[in-house]
PDB file of C-alpha atoms in Angstrom:
ATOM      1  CA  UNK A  10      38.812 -75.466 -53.802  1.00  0.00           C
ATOM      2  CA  UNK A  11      39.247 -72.954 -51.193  1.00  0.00           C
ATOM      3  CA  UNK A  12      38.313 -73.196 -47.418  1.00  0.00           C
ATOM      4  CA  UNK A  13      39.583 -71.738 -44.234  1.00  0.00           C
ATOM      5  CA  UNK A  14      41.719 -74.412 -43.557  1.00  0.00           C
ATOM      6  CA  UNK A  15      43.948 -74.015 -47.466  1.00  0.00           C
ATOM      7  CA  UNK A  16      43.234 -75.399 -50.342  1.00  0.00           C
ATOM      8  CA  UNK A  17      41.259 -78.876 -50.738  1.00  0.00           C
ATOM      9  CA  UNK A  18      41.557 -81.103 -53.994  1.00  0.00           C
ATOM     10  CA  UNK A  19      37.605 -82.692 -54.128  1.00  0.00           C
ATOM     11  CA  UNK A  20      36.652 -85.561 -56.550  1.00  0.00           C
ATOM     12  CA  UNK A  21      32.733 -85.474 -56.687  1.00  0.00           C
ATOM     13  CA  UNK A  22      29.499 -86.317 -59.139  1.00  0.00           C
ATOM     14  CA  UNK A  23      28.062 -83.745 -59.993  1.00  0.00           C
ATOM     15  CA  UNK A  24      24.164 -84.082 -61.586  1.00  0.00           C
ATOM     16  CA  UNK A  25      22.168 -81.202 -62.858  1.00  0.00           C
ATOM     17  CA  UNK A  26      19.692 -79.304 -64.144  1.00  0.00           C
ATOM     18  CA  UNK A  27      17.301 -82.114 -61.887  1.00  0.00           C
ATOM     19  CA  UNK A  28      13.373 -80.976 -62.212  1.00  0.00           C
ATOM     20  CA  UNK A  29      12.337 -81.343 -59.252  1.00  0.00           C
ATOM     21  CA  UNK A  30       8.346 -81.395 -59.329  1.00  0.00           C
ATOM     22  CA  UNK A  31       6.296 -83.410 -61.287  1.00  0.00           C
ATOM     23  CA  UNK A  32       4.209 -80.510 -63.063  1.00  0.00           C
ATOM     24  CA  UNK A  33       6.730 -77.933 -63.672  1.00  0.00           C
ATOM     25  CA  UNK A  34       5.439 -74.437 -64.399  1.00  0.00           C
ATOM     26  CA  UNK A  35       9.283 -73.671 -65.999  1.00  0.00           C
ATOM     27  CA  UNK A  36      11.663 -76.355 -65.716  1.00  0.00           C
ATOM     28  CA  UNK A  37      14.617 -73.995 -66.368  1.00  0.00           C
ATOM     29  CA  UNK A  38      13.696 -72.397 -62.912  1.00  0.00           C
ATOM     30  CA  UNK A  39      12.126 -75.543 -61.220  1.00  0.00           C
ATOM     31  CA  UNK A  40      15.110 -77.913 -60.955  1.00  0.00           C
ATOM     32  CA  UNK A  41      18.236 -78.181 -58.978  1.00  0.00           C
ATOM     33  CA  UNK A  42      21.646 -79.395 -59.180  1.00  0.00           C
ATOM     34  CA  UNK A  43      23.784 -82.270 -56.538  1.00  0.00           C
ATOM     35  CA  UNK A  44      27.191 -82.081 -55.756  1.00  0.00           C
ATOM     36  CA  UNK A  45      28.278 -85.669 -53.858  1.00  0.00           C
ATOM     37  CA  UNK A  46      31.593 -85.668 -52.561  1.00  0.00           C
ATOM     38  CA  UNK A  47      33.561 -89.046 -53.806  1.00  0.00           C
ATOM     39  CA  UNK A  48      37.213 -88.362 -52.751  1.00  0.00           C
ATOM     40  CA  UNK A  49      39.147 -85.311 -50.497  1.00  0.00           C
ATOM     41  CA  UNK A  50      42.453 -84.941 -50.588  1.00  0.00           C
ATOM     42  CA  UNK A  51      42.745 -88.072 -51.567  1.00  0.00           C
ATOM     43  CA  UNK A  52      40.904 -90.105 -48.921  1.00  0.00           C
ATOM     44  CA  UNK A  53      37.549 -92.116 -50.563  1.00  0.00           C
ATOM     45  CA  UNK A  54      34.037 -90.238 -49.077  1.00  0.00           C
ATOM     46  CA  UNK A  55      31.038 -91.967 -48.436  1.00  0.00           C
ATOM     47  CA  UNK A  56      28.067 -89.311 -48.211  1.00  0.00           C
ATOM     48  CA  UNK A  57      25.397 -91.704 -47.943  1.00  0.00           C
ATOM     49  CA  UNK A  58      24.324 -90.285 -44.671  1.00  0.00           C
ATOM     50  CA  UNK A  59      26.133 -87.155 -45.039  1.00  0.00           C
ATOM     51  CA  UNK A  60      24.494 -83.614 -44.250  1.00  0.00           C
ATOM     52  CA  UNK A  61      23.078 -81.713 -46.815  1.00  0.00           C
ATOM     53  CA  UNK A  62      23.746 -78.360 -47.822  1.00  0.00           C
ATOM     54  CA  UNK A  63      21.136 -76.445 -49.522  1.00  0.00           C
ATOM     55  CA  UNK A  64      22.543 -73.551 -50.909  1.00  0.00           C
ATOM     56  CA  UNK A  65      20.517 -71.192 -52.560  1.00  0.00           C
ATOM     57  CA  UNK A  66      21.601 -68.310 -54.919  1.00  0.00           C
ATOM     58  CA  UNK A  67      18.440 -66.330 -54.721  1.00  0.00           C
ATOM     59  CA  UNK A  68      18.916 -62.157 -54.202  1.00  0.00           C
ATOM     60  CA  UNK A  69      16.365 -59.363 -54.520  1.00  0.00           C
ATOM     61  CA  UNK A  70      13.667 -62.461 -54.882  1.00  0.00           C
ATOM     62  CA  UNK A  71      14.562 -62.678 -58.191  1.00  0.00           C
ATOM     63  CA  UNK A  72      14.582 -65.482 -60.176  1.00  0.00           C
ATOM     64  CA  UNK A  73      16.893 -68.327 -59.390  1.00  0.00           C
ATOM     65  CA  UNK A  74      18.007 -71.218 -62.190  1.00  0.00           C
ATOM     66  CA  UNK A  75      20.470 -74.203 -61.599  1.00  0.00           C
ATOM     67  CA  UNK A  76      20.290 -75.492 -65.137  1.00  0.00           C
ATOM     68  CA  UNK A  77      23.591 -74.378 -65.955  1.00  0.00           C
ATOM     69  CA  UNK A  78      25.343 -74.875 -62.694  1.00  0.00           C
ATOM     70  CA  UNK A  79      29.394 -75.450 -64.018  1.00  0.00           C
ATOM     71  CA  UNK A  80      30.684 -76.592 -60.379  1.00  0.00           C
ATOM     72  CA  UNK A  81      30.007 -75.952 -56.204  1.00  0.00           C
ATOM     73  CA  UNK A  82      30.354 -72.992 -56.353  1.00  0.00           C
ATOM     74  CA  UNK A  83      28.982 -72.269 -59.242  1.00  0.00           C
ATOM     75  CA  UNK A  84      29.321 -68.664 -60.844  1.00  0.00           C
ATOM     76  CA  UNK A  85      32.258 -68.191 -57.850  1.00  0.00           C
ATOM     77  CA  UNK A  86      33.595 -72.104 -58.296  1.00  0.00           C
ATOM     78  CA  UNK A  87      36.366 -73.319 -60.750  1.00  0.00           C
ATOM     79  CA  UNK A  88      36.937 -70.860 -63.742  1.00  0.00           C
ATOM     80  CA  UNK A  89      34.504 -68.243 -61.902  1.00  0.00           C
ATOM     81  CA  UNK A  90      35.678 -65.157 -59.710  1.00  0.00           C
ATOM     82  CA  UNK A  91      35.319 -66.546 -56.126  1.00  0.00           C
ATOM     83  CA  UNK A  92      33.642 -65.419 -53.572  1.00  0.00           C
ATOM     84  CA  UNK A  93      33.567 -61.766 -53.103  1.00  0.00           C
ATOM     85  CA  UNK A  94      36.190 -60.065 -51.374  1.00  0.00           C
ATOM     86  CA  UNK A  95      38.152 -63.382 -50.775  1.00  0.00           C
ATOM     87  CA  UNK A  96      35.389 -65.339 -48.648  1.00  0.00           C
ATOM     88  CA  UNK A  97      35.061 -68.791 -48.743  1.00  0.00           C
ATOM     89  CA  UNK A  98      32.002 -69.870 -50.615  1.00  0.00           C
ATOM     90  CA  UNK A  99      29.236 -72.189 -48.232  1.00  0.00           C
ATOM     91  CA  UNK A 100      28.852 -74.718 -51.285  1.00  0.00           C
ATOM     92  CA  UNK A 101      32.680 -75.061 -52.020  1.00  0.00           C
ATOM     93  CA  UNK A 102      33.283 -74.912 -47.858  1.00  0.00           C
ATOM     94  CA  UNK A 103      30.499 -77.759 -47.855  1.00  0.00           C
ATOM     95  CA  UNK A 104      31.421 -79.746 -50.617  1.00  0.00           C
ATOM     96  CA  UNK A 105      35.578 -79.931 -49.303  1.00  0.00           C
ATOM     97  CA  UNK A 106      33.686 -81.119 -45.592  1.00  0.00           C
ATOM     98  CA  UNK A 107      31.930 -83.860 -46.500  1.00  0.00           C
ATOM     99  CA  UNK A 108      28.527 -82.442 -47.269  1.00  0.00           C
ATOM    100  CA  UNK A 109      26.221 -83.284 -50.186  1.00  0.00           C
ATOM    101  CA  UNK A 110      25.768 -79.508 -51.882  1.00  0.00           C
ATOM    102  CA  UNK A 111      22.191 -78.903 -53.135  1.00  0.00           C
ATOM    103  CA  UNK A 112      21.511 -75.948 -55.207  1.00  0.00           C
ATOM    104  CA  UNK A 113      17.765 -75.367 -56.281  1.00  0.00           C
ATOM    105  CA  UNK A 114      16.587 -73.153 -58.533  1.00  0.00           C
ATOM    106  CA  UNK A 115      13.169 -71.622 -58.015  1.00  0.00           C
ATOM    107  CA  UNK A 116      11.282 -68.802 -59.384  1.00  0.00           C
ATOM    108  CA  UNK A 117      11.051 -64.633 -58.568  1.00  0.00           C
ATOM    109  CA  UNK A 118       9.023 -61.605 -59.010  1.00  0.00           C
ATOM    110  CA  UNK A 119      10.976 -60.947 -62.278  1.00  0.00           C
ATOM    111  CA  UNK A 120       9.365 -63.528 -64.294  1.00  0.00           C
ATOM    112  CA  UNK A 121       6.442 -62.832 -66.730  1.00  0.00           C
ATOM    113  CA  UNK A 122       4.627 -65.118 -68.841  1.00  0.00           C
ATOM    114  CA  UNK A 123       3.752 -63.962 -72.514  1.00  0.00           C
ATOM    115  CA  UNK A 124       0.407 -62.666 -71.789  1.00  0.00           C
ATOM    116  CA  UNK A 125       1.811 -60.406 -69.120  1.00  0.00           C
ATOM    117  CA  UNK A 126       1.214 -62.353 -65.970  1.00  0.00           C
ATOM    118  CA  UNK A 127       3.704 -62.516 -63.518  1.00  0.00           C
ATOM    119  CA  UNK A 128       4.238 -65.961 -62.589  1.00  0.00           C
ATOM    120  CA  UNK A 129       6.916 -66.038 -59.857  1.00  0.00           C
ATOM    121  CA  UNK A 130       5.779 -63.588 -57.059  1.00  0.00           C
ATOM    122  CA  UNK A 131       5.161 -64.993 -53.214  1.00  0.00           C
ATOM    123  CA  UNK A 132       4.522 -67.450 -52.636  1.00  0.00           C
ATOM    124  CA  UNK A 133       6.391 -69.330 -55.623  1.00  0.00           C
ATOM    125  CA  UNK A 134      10.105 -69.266 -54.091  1.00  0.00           C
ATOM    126  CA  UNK A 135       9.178 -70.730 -50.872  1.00  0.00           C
ATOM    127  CA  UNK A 136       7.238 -73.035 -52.595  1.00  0.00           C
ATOM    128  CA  UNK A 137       9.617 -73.980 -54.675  1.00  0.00           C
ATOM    129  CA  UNK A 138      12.484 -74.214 -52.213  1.00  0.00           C
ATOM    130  CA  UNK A 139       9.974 -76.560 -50.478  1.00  0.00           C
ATOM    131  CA  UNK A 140       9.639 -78.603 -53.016  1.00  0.00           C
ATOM    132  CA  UNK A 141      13.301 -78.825 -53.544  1.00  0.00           C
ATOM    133  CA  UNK A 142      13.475 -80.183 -50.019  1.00  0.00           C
ATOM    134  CA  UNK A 143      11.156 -82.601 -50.928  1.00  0.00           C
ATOM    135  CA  UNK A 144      12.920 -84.078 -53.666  1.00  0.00           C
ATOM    136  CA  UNK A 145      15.410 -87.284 -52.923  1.00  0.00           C
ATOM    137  CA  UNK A 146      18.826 -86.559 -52.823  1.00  0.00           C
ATOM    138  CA  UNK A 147      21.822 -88.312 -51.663  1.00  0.00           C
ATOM    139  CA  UNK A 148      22.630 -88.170 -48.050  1.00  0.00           C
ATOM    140  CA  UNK A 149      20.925 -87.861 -44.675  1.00  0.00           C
ATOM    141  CA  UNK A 150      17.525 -85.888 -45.789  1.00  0.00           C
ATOM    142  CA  UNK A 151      17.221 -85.413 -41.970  1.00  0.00           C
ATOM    143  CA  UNK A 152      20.608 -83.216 -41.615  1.00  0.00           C
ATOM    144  CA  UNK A 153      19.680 -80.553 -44.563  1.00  0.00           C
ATOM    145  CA  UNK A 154      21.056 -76.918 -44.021  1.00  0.00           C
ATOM    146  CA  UNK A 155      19.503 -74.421 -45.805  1.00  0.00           C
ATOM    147  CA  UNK A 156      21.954 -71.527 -46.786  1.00  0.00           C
ATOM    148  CA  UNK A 157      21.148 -68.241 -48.216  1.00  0.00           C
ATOM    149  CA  UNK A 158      21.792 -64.399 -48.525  1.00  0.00           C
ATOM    150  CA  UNK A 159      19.625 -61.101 -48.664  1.00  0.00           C
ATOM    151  CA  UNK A 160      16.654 -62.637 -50.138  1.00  0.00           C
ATOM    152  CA  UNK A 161      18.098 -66.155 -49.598  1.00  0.00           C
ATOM    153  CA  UNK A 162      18.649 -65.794 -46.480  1.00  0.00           C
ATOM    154  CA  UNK A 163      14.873 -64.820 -45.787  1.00  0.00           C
ATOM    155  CA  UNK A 164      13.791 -67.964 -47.613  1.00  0.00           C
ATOM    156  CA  UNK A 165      16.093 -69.846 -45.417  1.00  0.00           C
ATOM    157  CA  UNK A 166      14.793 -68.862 -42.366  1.00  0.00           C
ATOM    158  CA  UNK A 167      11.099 -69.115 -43.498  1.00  0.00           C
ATOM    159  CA  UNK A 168      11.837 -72.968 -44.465  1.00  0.00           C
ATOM    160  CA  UNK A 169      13.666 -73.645 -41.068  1.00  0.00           C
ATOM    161  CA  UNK A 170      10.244 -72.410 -38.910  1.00  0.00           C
ATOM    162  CA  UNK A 171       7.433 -73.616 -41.658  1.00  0.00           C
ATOM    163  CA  UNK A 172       8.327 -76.906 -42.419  1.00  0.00           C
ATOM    164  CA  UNK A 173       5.548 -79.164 -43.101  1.00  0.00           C
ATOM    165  CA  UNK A 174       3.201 -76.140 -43.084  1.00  0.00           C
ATOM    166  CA  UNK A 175      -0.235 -77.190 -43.921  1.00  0.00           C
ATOM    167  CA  UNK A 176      -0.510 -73.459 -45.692  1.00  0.00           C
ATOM    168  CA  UNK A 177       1.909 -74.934 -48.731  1.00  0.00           C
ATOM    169  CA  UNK A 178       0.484 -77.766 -49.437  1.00  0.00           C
ATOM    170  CA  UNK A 179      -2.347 -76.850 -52.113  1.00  0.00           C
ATOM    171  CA  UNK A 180       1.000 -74.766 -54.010  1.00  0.00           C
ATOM    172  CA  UNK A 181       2.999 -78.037 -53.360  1.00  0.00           C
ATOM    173  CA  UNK A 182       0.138 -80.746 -54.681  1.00  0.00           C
ATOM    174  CA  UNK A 183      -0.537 -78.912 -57.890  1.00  0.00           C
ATOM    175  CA  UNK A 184       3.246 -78.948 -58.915  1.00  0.00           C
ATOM    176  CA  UNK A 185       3.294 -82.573 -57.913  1.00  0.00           C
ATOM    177  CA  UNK A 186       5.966 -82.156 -55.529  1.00  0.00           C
ATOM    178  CA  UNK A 187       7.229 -85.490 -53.600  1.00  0.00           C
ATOM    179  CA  UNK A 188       4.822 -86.500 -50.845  1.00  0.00           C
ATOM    180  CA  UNK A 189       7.439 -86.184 -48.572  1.00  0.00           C
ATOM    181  CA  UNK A 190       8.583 -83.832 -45.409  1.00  0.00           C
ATOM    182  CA  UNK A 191       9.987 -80.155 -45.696  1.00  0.00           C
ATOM    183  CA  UNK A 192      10.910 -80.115 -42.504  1.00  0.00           C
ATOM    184  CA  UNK A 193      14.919 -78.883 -42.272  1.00  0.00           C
ATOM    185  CA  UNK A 194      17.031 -79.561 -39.394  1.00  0.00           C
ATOM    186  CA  UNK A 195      18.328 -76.182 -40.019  1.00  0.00           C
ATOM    187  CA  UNK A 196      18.864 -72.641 -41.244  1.00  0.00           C
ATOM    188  CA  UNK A 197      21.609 -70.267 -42.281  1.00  0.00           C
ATOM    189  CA  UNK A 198      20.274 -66.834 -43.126  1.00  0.00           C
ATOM    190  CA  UNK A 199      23.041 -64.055 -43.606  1.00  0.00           C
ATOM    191  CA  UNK A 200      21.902 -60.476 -43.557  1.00  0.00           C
ATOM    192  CA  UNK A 201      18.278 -61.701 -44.175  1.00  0.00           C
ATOM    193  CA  UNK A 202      15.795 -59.123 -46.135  1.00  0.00           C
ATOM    194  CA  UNK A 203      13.059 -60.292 -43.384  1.00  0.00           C
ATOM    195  CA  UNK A 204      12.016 -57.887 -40.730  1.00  0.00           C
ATOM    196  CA  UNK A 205      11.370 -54.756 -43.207  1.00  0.00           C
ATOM    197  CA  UNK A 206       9.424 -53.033 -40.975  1.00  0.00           C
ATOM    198  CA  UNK A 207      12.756 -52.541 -38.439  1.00  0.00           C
ATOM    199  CA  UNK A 208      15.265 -52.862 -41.279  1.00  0.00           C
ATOM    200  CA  UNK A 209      16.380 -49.103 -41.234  1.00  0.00           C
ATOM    201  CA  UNK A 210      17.035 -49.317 -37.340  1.00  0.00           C
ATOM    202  CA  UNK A 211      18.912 -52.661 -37.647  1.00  0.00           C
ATOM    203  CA  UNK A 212      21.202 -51.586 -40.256  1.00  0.00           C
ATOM    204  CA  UNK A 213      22.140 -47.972 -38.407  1.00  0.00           C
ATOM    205  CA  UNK A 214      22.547 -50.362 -35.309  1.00  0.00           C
ATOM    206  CA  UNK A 215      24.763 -52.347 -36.579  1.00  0.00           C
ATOM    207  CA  UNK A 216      26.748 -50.171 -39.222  1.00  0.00           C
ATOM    208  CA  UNK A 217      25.913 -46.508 -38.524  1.00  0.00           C
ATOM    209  CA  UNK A 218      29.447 -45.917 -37.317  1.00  0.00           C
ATOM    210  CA  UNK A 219      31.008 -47.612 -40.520  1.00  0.00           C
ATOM    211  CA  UNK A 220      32.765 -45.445 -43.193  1.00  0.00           C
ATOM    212  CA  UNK A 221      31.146 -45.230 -46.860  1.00  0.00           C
ATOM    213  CA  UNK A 222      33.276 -45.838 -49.835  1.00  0.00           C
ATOM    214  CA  UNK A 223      34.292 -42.229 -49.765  1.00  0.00           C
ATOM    215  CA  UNK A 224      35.431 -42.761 -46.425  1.00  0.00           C
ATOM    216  CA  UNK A 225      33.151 -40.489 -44.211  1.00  0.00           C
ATOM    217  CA  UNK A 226      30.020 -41.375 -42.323  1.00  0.00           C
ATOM    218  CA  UNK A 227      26.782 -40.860 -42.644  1.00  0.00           C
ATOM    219  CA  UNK A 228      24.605 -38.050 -40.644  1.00  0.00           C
ATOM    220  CA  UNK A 229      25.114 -39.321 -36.590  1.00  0.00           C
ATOM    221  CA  UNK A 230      22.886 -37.661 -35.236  1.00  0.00           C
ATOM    222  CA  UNK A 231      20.171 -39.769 -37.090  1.00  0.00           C
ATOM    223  CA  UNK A 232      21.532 -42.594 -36.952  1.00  0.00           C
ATOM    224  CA  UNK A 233      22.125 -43.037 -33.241  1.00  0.00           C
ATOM    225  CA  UNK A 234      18.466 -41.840 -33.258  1.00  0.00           C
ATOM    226  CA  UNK A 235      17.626 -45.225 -35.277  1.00  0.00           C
ATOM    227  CA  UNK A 236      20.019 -46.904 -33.231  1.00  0.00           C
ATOM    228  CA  UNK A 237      18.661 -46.547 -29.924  1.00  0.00           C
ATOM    229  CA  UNK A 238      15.130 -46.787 -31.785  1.00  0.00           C
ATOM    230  CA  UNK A 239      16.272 -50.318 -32.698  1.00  0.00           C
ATOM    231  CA  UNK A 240      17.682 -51.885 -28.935  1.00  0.00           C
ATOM    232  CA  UNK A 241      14.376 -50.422 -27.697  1.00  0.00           C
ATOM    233  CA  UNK A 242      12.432 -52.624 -29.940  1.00  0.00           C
ATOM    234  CA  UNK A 243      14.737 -55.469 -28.971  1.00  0.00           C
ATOM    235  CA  UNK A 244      14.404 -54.701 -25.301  1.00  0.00           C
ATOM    236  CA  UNK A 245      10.368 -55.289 -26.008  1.00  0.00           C
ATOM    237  CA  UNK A 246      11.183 -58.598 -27.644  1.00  0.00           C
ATOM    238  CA  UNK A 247      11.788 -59.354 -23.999  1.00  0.00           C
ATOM    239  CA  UNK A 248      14.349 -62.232 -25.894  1.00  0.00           C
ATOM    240  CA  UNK A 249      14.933 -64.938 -23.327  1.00  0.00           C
ATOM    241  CA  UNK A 250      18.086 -67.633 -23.303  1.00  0.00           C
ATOM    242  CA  UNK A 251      17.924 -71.206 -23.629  1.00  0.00           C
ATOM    243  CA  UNK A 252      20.582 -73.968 -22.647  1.00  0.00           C
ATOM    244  CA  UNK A 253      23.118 -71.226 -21.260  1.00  0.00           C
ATOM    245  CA  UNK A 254      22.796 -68.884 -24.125  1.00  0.00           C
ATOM    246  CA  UNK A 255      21.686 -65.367 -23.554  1.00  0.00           C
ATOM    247  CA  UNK A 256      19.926 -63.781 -20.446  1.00  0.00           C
ATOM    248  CA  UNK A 257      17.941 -66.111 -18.514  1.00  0.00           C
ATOM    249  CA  UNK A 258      14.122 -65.592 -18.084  1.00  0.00           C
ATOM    250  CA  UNK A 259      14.709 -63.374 -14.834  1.00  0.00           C
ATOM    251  CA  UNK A 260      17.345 -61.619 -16.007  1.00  0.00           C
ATOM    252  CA  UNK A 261      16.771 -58.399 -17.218  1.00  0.00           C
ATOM    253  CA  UNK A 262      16.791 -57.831 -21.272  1.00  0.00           C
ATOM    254  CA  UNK A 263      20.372 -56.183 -22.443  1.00  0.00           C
ATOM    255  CA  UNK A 264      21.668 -54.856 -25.953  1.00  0.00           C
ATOM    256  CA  UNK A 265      25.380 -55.242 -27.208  1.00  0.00           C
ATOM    257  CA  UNK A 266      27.230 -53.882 -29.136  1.00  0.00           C
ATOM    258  CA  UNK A 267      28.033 -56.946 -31.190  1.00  0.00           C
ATOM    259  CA  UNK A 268      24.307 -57.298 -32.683  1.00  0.00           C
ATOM    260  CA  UNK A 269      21.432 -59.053 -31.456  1.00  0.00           C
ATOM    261  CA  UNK A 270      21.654 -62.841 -30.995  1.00  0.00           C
ATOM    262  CA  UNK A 271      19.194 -65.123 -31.664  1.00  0.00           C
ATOM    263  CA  UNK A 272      18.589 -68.959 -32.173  1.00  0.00           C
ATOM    264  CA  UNK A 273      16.578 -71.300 -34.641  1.00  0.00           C
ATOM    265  CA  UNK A 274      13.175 -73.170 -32.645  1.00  0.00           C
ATOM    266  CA  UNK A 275      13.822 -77.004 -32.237  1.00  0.00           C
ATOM    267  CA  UNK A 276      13.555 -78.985 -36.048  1.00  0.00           C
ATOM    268  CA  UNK A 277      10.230 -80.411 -36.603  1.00  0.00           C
ATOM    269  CA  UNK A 278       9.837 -84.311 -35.971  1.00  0.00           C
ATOM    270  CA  UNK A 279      10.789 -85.869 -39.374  1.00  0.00           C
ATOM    271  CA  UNK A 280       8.230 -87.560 -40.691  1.00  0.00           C
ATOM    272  CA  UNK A 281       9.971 -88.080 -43.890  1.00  0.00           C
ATOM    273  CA  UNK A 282       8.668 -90.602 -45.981  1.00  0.00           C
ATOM    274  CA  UNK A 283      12.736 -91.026 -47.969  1.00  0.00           C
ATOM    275  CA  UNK A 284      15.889 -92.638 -47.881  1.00  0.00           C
ATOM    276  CA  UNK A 285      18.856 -91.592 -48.948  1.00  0.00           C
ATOM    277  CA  UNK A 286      19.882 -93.096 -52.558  1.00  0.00           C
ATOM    278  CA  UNK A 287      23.402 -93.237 -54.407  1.00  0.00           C
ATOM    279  CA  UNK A 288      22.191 -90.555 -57.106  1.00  0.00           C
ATOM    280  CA  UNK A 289      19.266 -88.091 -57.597  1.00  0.00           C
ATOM    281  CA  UNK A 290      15.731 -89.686 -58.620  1.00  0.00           C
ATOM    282  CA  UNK A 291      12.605 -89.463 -59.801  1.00  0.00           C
ATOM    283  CA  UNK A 292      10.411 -92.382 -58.691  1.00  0.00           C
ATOM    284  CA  UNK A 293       8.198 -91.686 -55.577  1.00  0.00           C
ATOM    285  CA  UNK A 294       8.193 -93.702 -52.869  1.00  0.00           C
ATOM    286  CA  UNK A 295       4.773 -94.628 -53.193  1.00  0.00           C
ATOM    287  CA  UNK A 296       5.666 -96.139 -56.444  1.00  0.00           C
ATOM    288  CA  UNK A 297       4.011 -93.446 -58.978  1.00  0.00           C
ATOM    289  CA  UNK A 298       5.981 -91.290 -61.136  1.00  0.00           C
ATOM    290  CA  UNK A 299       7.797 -88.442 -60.064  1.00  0.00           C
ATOM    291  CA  UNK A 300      10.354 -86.754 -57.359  1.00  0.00           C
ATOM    292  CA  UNK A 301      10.479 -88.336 -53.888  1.00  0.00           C
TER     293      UNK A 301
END
């Protein structure tokens, strides 16, 4: 597989189309897929307490299924296209370091049930990426990165500051999801459909100046009005830096040109009730039936 340091030759064990809850509502949506590294480049792997990479595939909050996941990188892995425009892919990137690569499915707004009810609009993909956290997988259940784009990357950073959220729970107990934490240590959200009600500003902020396919640019004089319109709204964040990073709490609030910069809060205190196993599973730790 490909990552940015050449080519990688990974032997791994691949299990899928894993149901992850206990009282599915669609199991072809509901269920994820493990990727354990055995062997890089020819060197033997142990990913017992290995990070985990959970890498979702979700876009436009649309419907996400793992049932038929063919590799890491699934659609993009071996005998798919790649990653677009040449990029590494996270899972295959993940896989070739070491990580156990996690890839839930979980329901969108696009599903409908035969009597015309919509069965997979908010909060069902949070709670079903939740649930997926839940679940026991191999390696350290402590160390899992959530990974996601557009959409997915929303739902990433809403499981990296809601973990163990009391406000899931009744969604979580009637799918019997694993009594377990859903705490993550953390979250990777690129270009994140989150803050909608700033979205137009951000994206003039960061790529009003870019050229469109036809190789002009879009009206300036608007844009730099949505621009500035954006770093104002920043400057009223009154963002302050932590550990070194960013401007201190005295110093005054500044823009860049390089986008705004931000950091996750500190991961929730595990109280995980798991430990990590050789191969996926569905006996509870409690000793009833069902994910753990």
């Amino acid at each position: 597989m490909s990552t940015d340091d050449g080519a990688k030759k990974v032997t791994y064990r691949l299990y899928k189309g894993v149901v992850y809850v206990a009282r599915p509502v669609d199991t072809k949506y509901q269920s994820l897929s493990v990727s354990v590294p055995v062997e890089i480049d020819g060197r033997a792997v142990d990913a017992t307490d290995a990070p985990i990479l959970l890498a979702n595939r979700i876009g436009g909050y649309l419907s996400s299924s793992a049932t038929d996941d063919s590799g890491p990188g699934g659609p993009g892995g071996p005998g798919g296209p790649g990653a677009p425009g040449g990029m590494v892919s996270n899972a295959d990137w993940g896989l070739a370091s070491g990580y156990v690569v996690v890839k839930p499915g979980a329901r969108g707004r696009d599903l409908v049930a035969p009597d015309g009810t919509y069965y997979g609009v908010a909060p069902a993909a949070i709670v079903d990426l939740k649930a997926a956290v839940r679940y026991r997988v191999p390696g350290n259940t402590d160390r899992i990165v959530s990974s996601g784009t557009s959409a997915g990357g929303a739902l990433s950073a809403l499981l990296g500051v809601s973990g163990d959220s009391p406000s899931y729970e009744p969604y979580l107990r009637e799918l019997g999801a694993a009594d377990a934490s859903d705490a993550i240590f953390a979250g990777s959200g690129w270009c994140p459909i989150a803050d909608l009600e700033h979205a137009d500003m951000a994206y003039e902020w960061m790529f009003g100046g870019s050229a469109l396919s036809s190789g002009e640019v879009v009206d300036q004089t608007v844009s730099k009005r949505l621009s500035a319109a954006f770093a104002d709204y920043q400057a009223s964040l009154r963002p302050q830096g932590k550990r070194g990073f960013g401007p201190s709490p005295r110093a005054p609030t500044t823009t860049t040109s390089c986008g705004p910069t931000s950091s996750l809060p500190p991961p929730a205190t595990s109280r995980r009730c798991r430990t990590p196993s050789a191969a996926p599973t569905s006996t509870r730790t409690r000793g009833s039936p069902g994910p753990a």
